[in-house]
CSV table of C-alpha atoms in Angstrom, one decimal:
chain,number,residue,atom,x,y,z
A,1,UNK,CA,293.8,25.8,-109.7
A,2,UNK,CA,296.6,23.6,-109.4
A,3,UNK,CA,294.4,20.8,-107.5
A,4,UNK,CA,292.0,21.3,-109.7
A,5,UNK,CA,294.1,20.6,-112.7
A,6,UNK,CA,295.6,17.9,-111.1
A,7,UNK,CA,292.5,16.1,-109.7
A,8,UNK,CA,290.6,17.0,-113.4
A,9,UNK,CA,288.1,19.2,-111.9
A,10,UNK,CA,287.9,22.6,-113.0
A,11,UNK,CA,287.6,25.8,-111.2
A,12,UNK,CA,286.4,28.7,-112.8
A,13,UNK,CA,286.4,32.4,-110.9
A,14,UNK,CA,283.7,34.4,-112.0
A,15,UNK,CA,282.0,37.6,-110.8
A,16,UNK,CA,278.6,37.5,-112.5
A,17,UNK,CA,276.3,35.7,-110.3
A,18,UNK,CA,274.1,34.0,-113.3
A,19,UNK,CA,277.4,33.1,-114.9
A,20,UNK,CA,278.2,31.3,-111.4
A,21,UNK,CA,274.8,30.0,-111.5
A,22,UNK,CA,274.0,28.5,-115.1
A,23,UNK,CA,274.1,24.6,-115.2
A,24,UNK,CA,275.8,24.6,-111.1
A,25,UNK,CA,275.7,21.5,-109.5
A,26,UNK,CA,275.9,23.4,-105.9
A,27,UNK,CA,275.1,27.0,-105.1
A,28,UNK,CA,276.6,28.3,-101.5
A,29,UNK,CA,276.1,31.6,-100.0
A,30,UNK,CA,277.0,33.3,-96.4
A,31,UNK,CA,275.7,36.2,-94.5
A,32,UNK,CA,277.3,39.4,-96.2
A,33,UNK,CA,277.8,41.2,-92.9
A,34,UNK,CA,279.4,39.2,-90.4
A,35,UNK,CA,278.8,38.8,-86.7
A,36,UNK,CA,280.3,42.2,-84.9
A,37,UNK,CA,280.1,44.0,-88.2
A,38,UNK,CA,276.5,44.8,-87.9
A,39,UNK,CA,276.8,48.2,-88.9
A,40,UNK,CA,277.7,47.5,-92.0
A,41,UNK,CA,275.2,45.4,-93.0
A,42,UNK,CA,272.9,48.3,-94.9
A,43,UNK,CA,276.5,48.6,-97.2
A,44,UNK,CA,276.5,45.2,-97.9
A,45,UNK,CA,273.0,44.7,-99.1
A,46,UNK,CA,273.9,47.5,-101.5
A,47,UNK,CA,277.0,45.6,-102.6
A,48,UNK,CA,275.6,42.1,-102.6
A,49,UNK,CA,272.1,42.4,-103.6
A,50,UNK,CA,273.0,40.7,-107.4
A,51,UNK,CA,273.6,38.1,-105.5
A,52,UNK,CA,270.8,37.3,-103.5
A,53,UNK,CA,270.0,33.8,-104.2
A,54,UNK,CA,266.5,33.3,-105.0
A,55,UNK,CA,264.3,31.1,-107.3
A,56,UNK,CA,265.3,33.5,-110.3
A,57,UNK,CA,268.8,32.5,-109.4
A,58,UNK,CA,268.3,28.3,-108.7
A,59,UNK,CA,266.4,28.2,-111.7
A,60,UNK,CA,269.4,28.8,-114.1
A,61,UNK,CA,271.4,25.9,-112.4
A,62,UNK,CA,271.2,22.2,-112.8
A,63,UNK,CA,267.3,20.8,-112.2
A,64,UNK,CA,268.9,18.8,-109.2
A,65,UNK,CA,271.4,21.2,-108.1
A,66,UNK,CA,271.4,21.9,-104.1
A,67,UNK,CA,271.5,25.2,-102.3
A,68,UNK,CA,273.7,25.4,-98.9
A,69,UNK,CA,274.6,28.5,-96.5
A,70,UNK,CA,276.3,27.5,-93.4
A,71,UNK,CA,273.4,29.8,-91.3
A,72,UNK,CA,272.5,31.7,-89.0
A,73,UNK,CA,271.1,33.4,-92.6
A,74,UNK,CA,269.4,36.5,-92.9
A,75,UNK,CA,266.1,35.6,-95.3
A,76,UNK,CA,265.2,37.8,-97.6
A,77,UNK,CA,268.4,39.1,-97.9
A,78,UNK,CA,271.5,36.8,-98.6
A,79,UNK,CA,268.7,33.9,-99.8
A,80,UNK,CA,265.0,34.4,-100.0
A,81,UNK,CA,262.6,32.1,-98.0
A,82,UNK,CA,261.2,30.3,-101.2
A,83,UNK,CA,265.0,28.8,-101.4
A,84,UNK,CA,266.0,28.1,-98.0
A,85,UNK,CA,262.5,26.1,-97.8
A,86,UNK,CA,262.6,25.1,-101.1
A,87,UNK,CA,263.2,21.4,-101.9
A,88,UNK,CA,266.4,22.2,-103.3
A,89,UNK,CA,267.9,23.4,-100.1
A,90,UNK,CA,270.2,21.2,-98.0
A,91,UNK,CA,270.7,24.0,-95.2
A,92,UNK,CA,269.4,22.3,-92.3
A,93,UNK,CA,270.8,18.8,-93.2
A,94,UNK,CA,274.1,21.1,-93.4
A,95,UNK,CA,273.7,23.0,-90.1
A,96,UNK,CA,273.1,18.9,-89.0
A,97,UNK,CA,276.0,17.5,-90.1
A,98,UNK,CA,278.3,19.9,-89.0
A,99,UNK,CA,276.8,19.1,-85.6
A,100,UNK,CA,278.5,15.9,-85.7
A,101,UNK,CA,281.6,16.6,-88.1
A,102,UNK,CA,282.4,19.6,-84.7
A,103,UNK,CA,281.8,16.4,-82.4
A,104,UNK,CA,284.1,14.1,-84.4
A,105,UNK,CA,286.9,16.7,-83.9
A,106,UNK,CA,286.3,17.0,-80.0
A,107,UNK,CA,286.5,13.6,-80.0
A,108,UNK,CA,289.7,12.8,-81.4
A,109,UNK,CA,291.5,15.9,-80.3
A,110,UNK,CA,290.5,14.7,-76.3
């Protein structure tokens, strides 16, 4: 918050996933069960399922918002296949650039 305030952004915390959503430049989501906890995963969809992010979702956000998730994803749950393809999605150009940004670091920490 402090950044935030001192840079003039603002930062809002918010647990409703259309509040999150309305009039968003970005939305960003993540697997909700994480590699070795596989077995919760069927908990987690119960948990998380509000915030799927799907066209309902995208369509309360800025026109030219952009969708990221820093994959491997799980379609159809986390984000549904209309949005990952969608031409609001930046996923793969994400999945990309980190490519490079991870061979950057190599590089200067050889």
């Amino acid at each position: 918050q402090k950044d935030a305030t001192e840079t003039g952004a603002t930062l809002a915390v918010v647990k409703d996933p259309e509040e999150a959503a309305a009039d968003a430049d970005v939305i960003y989501t993540d697997v909700w069960a994480s590699m070795g906890q596989e077995d919760q995963a069927p908990e987690k969809e119960q948990q998380f399922l509000a915030y799927q992010v799907n066209s309902r979702l995208l369509s309360l956000a800025k026109k030219d918002a952009i969708v990221l998730h820093c994959l491997p994803a799980k379609r159809g749950k986390e984000i549904t296949d209309e949005v990952m393809d969608g031409p609001q999605s930046v996923v793969f150009d994400e999945a990309e650039n980190r490519l490079h940004a991870h061979k950057a670091i190599m590089a200067l920490t050889m």
